[in-house]
Tab-separated table of C-alpha atoms and ligand atoms in Angstrom:
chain	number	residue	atom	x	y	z
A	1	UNK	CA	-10.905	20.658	-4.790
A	2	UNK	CA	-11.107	20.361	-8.405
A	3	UNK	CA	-8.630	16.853	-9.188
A	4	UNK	CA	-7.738	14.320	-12.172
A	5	UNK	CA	-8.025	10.552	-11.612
A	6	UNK	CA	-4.933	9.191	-12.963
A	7	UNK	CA	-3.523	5.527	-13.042
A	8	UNK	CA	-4.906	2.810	-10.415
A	9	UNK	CA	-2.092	1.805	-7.943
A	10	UNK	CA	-3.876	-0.079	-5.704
A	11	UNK	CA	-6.737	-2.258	-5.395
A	12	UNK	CA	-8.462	-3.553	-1.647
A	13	UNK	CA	-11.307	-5.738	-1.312
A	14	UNK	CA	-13.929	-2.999	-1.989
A	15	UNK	CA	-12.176	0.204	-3.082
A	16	UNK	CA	-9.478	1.075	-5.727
A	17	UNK	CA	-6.584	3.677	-5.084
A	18	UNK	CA	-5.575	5.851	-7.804
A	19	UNK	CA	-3.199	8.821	-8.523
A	20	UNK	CA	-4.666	12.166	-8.330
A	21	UNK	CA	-3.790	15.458	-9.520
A	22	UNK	CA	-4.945	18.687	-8.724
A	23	UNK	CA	-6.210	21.126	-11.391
A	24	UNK	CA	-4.894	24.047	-10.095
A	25	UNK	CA	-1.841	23.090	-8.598
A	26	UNK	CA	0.439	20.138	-9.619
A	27	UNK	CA	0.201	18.207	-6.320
A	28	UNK	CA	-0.233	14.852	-6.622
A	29	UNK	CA	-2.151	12.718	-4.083
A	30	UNK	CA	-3.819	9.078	-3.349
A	31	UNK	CA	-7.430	8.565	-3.603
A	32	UNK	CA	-9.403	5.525	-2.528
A	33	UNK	CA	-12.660	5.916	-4.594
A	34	UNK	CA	-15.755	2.890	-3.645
A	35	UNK	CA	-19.707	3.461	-5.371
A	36	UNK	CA	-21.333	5.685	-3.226
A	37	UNK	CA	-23.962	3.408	-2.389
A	38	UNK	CA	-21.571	1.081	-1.019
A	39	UNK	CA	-19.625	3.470	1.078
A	40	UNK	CA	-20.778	2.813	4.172
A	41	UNK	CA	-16.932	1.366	5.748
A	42	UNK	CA	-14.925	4.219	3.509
A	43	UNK	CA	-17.138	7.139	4.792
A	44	UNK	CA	-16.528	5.840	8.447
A	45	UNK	CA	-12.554	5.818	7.839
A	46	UNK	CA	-12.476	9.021	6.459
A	47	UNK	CA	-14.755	10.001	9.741
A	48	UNK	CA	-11.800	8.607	11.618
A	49	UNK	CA	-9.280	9.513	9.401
A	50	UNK	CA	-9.982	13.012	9.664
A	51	UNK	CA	-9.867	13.355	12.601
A	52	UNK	CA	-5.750	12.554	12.971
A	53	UNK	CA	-2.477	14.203	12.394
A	54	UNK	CA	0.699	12.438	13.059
A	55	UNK	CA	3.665	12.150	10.788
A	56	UNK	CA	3.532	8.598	11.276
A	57	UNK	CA	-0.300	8.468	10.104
A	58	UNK	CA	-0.774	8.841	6.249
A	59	UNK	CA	-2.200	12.610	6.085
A	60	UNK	CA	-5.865	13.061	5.056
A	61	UNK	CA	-6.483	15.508	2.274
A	62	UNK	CA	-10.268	15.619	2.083
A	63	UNK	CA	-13.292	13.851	0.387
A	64	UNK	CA	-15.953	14.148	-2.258
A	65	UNK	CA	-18.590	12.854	-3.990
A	66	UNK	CA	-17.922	12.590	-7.902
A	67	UNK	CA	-20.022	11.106	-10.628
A	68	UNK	CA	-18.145	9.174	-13.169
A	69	UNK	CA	-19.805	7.057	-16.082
A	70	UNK	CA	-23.193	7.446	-14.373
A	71	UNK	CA	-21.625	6.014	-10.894
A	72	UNK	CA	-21.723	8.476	-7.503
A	73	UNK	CA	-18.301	7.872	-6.688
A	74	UNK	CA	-17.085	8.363	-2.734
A	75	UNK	CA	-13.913	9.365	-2.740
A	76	UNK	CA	-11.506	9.713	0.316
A	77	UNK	CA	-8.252	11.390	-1.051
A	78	UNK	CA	-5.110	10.730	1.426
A	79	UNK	CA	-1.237	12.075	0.688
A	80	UNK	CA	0.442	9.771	-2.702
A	81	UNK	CA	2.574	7.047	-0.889
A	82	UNK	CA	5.529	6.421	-3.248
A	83	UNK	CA	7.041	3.386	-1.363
A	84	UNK	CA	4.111	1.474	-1.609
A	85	UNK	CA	3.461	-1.462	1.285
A	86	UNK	CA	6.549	-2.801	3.494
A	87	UNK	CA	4.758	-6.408	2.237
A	88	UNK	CA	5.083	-5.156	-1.152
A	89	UNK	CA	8.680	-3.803	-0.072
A	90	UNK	CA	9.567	-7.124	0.648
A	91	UNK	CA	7.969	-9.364	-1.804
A	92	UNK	CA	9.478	-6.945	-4.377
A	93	UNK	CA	12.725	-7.851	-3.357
A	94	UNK	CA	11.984	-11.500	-3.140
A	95	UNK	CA	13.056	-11.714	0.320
A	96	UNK	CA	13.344	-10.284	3.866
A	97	UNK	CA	13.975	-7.199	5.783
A	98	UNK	CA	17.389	-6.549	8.298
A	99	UNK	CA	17.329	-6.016	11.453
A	100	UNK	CA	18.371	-2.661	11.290
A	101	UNK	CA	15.171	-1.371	9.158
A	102	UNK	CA	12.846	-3.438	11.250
A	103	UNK	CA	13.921	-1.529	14.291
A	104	UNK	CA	12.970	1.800	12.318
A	105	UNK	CA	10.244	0.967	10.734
A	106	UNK	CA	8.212	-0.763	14.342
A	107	UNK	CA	9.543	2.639	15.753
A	108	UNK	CA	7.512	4.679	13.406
A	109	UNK	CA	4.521	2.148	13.620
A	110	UNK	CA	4.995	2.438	17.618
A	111	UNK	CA	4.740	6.015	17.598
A	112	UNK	CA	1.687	5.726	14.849
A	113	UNK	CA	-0.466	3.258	17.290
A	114	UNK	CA	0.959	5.618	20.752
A	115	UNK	CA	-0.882	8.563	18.897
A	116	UNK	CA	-3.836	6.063	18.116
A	117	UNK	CA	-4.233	4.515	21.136
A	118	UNK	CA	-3.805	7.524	23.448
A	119	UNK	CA	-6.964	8.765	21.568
A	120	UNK	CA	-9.030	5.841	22.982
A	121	UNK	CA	-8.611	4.423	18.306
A	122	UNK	CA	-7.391	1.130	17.991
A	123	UNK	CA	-6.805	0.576	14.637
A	124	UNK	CA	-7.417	-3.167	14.058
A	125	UNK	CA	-5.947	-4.404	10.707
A	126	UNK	CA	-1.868	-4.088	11.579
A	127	UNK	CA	-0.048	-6.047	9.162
A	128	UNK	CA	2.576	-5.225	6.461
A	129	UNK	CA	0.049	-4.538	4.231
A	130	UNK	CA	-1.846	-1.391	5.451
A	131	UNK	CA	2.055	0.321	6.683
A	132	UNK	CA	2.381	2.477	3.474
A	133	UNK	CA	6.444	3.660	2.696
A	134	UNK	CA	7.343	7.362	2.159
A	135	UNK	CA	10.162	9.800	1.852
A	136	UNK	CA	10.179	9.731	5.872
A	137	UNK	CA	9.603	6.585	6.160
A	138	UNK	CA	6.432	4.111	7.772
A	139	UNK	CA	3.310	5.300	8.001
A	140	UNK	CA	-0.042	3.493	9.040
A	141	UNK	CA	-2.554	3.554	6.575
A	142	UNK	CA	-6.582	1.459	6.138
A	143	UNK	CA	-8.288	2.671	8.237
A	144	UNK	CA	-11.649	0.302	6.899
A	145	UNK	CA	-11.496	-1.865	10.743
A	146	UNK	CA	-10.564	1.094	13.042
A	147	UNK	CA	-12.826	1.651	15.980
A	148	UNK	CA	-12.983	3.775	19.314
A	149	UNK	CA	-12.025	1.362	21.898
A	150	UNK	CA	-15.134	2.814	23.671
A	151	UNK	CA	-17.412	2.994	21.534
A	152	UNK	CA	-20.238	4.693	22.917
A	153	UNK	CA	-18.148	7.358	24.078
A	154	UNK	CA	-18.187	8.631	20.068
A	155	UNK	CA	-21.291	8.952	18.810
A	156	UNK	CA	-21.918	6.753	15.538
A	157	UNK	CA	-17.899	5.554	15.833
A	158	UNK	CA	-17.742	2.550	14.858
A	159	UNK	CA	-19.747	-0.005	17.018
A	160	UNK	CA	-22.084	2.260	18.987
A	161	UNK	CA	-26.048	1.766	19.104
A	162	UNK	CA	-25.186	-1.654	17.230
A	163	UNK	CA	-23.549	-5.050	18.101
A	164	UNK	CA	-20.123	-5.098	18.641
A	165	UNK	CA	-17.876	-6.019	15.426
A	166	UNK	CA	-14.935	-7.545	15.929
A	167	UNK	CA	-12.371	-7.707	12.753
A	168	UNK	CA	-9.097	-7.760	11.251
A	169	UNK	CA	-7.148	-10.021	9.436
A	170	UNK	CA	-6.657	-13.605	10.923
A	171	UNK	CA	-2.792	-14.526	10.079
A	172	UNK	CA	-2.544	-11.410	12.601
A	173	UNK	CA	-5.059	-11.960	15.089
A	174	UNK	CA	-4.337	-11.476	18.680
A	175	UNK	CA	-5.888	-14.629	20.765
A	176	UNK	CA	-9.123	-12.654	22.141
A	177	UNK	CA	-10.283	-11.259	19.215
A	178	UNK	CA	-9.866	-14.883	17.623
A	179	UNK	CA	-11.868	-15.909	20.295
A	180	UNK	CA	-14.250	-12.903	19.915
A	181	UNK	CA	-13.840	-11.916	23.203
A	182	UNK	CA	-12.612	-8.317	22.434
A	183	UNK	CA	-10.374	-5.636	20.368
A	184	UNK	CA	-8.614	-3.202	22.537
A	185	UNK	CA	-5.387	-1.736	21.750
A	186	UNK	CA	-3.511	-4.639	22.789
A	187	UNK	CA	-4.661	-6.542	19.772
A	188	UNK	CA	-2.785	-4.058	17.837
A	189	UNK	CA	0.164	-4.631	19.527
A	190	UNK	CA	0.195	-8.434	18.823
A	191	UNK	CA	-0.569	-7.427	15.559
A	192	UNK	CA	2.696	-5.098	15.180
A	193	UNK	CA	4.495	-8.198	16.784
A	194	UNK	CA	3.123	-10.551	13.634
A	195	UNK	CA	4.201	-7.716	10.891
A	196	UNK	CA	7.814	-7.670	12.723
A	197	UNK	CA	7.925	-11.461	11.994
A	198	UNK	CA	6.590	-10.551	8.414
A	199	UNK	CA	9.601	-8.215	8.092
A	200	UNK	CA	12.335	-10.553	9.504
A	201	UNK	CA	11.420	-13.419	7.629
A	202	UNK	CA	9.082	-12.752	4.554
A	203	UNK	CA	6.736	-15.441	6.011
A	204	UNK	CA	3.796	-15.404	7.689
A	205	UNK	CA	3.514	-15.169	11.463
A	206	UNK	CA	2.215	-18.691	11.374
A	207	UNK	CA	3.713	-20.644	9.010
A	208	UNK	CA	1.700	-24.092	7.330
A	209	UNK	CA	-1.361	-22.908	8.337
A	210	UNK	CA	-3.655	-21.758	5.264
A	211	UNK	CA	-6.729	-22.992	6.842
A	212	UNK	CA	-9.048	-20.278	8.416
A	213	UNK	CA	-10.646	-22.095	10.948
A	214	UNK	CA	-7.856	-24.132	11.807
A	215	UNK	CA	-5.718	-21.021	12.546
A	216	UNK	CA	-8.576	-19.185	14.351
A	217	UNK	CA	-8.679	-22.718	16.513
A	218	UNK	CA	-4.857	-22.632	16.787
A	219	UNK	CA	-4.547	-18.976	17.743
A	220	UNK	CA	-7.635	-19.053	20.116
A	221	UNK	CA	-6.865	-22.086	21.920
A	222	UNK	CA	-3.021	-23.805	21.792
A	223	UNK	CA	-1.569	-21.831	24.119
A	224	UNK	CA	1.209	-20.952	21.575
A	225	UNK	CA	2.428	-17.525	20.305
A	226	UNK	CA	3.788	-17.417	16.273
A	227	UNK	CA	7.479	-19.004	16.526
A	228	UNK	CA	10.074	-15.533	17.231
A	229	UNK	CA	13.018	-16.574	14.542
A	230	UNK	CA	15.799	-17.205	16.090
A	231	UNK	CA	18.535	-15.319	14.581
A	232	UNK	CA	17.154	-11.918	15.462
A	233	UNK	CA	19.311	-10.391	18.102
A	234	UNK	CA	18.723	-10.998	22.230
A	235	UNK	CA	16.764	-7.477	22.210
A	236	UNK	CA	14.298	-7.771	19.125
A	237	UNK	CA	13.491	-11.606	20.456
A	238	UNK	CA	12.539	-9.813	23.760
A	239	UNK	CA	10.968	-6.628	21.955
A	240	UNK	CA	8.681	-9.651	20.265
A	241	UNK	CA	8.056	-11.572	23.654
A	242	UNK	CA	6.357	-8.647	24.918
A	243	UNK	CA	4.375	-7.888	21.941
A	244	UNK	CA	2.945	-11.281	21.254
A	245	UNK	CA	1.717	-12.363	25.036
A	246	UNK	CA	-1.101	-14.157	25.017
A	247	UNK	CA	-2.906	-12.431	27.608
A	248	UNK	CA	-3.775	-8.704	26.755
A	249	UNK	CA	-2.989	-7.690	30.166
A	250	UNK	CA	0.498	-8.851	29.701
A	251	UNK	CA	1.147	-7.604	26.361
A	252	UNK	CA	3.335	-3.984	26.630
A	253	UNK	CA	2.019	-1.320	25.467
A	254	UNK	CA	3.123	1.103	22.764
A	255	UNK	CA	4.116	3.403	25.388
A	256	UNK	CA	6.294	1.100	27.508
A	257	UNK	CA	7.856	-0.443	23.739
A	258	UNK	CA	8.983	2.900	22.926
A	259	UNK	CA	11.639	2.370	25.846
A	260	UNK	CA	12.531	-0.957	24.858
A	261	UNK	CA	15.738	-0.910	23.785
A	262	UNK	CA	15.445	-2.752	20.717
A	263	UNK	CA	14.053	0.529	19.514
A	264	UNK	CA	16.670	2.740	21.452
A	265	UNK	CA	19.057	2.648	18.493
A	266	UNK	CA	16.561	3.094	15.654
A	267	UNK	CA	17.802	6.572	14.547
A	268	UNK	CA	14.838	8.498	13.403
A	269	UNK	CA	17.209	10.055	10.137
A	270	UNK	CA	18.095	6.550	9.022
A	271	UNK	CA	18.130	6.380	5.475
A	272	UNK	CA	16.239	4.202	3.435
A	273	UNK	CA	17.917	2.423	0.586
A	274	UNK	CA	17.779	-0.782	-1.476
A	275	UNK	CA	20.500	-2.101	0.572
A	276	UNK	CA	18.602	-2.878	3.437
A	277	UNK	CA	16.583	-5.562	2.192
A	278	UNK	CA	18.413	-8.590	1.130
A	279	UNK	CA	17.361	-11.440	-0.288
A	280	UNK	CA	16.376	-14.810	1.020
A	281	UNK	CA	15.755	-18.272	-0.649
A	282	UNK	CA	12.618	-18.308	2.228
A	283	UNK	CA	10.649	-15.467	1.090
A	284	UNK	CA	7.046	-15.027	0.864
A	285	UNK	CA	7.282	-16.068	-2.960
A	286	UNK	CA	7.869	-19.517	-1.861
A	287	UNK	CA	4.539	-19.647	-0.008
A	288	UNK	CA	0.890	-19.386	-1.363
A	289	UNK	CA	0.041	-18.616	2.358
A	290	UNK	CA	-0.267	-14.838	1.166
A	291	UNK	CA	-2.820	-15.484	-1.091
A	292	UNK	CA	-4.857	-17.487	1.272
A	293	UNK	CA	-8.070	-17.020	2.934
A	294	UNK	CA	-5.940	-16.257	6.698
A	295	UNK	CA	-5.082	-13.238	4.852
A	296	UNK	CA	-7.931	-11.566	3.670
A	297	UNK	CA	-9.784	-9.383	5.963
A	298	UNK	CA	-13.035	-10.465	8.264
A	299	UNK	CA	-15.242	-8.952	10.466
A	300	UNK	CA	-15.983	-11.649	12.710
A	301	UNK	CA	-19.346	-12.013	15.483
A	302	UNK	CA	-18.607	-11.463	18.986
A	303	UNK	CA	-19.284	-13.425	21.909
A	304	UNK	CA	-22.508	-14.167	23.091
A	305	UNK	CA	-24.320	-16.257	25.796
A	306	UNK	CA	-25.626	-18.668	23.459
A	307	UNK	CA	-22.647	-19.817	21.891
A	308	UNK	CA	-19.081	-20.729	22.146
A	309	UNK	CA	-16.092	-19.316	20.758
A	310	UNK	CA	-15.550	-22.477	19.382
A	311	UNK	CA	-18.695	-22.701	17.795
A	312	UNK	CA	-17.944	-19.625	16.345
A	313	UNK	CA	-14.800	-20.708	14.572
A	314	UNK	CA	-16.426	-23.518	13.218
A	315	UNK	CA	-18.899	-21.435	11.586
A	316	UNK	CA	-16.396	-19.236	10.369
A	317	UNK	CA	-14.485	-22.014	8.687
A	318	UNK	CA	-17.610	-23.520	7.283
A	319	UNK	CA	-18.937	-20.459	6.343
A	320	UNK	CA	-16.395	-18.091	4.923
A	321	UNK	CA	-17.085	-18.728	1.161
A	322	UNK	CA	-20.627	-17.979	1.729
A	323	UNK	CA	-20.023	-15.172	3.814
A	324	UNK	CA	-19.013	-12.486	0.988
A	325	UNK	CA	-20.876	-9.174	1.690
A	326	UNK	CA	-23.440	-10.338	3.543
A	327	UNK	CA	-25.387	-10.670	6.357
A	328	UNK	CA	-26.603	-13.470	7.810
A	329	UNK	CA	-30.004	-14.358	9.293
A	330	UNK	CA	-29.374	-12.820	12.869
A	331	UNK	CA	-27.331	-9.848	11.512
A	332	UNK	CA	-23.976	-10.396	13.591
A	333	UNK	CA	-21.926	-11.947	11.095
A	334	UNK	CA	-21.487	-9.423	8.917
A	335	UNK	CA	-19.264	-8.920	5.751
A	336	UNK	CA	-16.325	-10.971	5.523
A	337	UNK	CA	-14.228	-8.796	2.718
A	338	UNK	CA	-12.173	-10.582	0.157
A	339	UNK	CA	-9.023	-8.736	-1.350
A	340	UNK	CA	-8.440	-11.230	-4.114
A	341	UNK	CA	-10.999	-12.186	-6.842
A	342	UNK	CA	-12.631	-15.795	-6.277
B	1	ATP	N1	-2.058	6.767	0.232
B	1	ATP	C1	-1.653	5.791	-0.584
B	1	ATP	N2	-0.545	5.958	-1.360
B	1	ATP	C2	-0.130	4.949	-2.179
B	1	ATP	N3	-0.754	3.754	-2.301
B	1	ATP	C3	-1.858	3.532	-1.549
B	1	ATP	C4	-2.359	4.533	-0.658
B	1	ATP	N4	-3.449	4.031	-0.029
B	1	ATP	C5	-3.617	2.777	-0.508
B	1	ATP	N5	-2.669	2.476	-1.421
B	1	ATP	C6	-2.549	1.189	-2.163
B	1	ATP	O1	-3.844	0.656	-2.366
B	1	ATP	C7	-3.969	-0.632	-1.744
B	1	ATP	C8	-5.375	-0.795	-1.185
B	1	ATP	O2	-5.611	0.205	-0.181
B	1	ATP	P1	-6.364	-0.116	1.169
B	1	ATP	O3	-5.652	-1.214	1.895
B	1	ATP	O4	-6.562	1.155	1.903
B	1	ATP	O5	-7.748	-0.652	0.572
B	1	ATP	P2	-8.850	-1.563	1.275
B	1	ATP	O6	-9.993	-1.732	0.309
B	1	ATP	O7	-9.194	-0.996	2.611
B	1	ATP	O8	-8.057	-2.917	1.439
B	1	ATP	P3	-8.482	-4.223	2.273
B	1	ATP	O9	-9.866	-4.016	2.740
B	1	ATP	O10	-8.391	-5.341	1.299
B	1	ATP	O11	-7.448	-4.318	3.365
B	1	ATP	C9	-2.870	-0.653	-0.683
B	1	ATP	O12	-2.463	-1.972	-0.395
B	1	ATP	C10	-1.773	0.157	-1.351
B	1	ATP	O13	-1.054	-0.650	-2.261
């Protein structure tokens, strides 16, 4: 496909989104463009990314290899996403999201992560940032951390003939993988449970805590699950108890959420309007939590018999500055990816 790189409209931690246009016709699509050299993570998500079709997936629309002031360009081009983020959606608006939209939007993500999950993908970065807004609503998007739950099944998907990675974002880490125990679908489901909080409140799931290895510690180990705000109805509280068990076994699936009936009255036409985000004097403006290291994305090493989680976290803490794209002497921590510049 012959294209046009038009205006930048978003920037990640190692690739920029622009506008695109076709040449030939006048459709207009997103591409995420990284060096070619260093396309190692964007050439595995369009691998994955390819590979699905759901409306509540943002649509792949091919890739290509350009050159552009001397650079080799990789460039994964994905349908133009007009609404932007739902975090963007709310910061925008300075404050918080009702009830009402919440219910439609985790409906849409629900049916994104059934589709995912029944296809053995777990997609492993959930959070307000990566759920794109359209004409028809949410749609999951990034797939940079996605991985076959069994890996070896696929060849060359994600973790297979190497260690294990383990990843994601820690304000929305599910206890195991803070522990580095493991990623399964679950984890995405605790995940959806921290980007409903995002939603209701414009906070973070865990609020006061900007400290990476203190909120690894705190989600590993306390016991405690990020605080369910209180003035959401009887039926989203429970909707959010059974997202945000500790235990992975416990946690619901996105099959058995579907029936909840929290999501029972989410109309699928539901219109989306200005109206349904209202303002709050509590919003994520009022925090620098957003723009704190808990919120960029790691890739974190995964259990093994010579160390403890705890040790782990400790490193992680100590370490994270250092850490930018690198490895490290024994090759299992591997790139910890900053989306903000230092
Ligand atoms: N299809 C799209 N349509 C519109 N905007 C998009 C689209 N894809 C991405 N963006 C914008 O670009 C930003 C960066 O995209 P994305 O999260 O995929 O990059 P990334 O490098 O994987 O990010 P990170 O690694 O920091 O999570 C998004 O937050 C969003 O604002």
């Amino acid at each position: 496909m012959d294209w046009t790189r038009g205006h930048i409209i978003g920037r990640g931690s190692s690739a920029t989104v622009s506008v695109a246009k076709s040449i030939w016709c006048d459709e207009v699509f997103a591409v995420k463009s990284v060096e070619l050299s260093e396309s190692q993570l964007l050439q595995k998500e369009q691998k994955i990314l390819s590979q699905l079709s759901s409306p509540y997936i943002v649509i792949y629309k091919g890739y290509d290899v350009t050159k552009e002031k001397d650079k080799q360009m990789f460039n994964l081009m994905m349908e133009y996403m007009s609404g932007g983020t739902i975090s963007n959606a709310i910061r925008k608006q300075g404050g918080r999201i009702n009830e009402q939209l919440i219910g439609y939007y985790a409906k849409q993500i629900l049916l994104g992560l059934e589709y995912l999950h029944s296809r053995g993908i777990a997609h492993c970065d959930i959070k307000g940032q990566n759920i794109l807004l359209g004409k028809t609503g949410a749609k999951i998007s990034d797939f940079g951390c996605a991985r076959w739950v069994d890996a070896a099944e696929r060849d060359g998907g994600g973790a297979a003939g190497s260690v294990e990675q383990i990843g994601g974002t820690p304000m929305f880490m599910a206890p195991e993988v803070a522990r580095g125990e493991e990623q399964g679908c679950p984890a995405d489901i605790w995940a959806l449970g921290c980007t409903i909080i995002e939603m209701a409140t414009g906070r973070s799931p865990w609020t006061d805590m900007t400290n990476t290895a203190s909120l690894l510690y705190l989600i590993a180990f306390s016991g405690e699950s990020p605080e369910i705000p209180r003035f959401l109805s009887l039926q989203a509280k429970d909707f959010l108890y059974k997202c945000l068990r500790r235990d992975p076994k416990d946690r619901w699936t996105a099959k058995q959420l579907l029936r909840h009936p929290f999501l029972e009255e989410s109309n699928s036409n539901f219109m989306i309007t200005q109206d349904f985000v209202t303002s709050s004097p509590t919003s994520i403006l009022d925090q620098d939590i957003w723009s704190s290291d808990s919120m960029d994305r790691y890739l974190i090493r995964t259990a093994s018999s010579v160390d403890t989680p705890l040790q782990r976290i400790r490193e992680l803490g100590s370490n994270s500055r250092e850490l930018n794209c690198k490895w490290n002497d024994d090759q299992r921590w591997i790139t910890v990816r900053s989306s903000r510049s230092e």
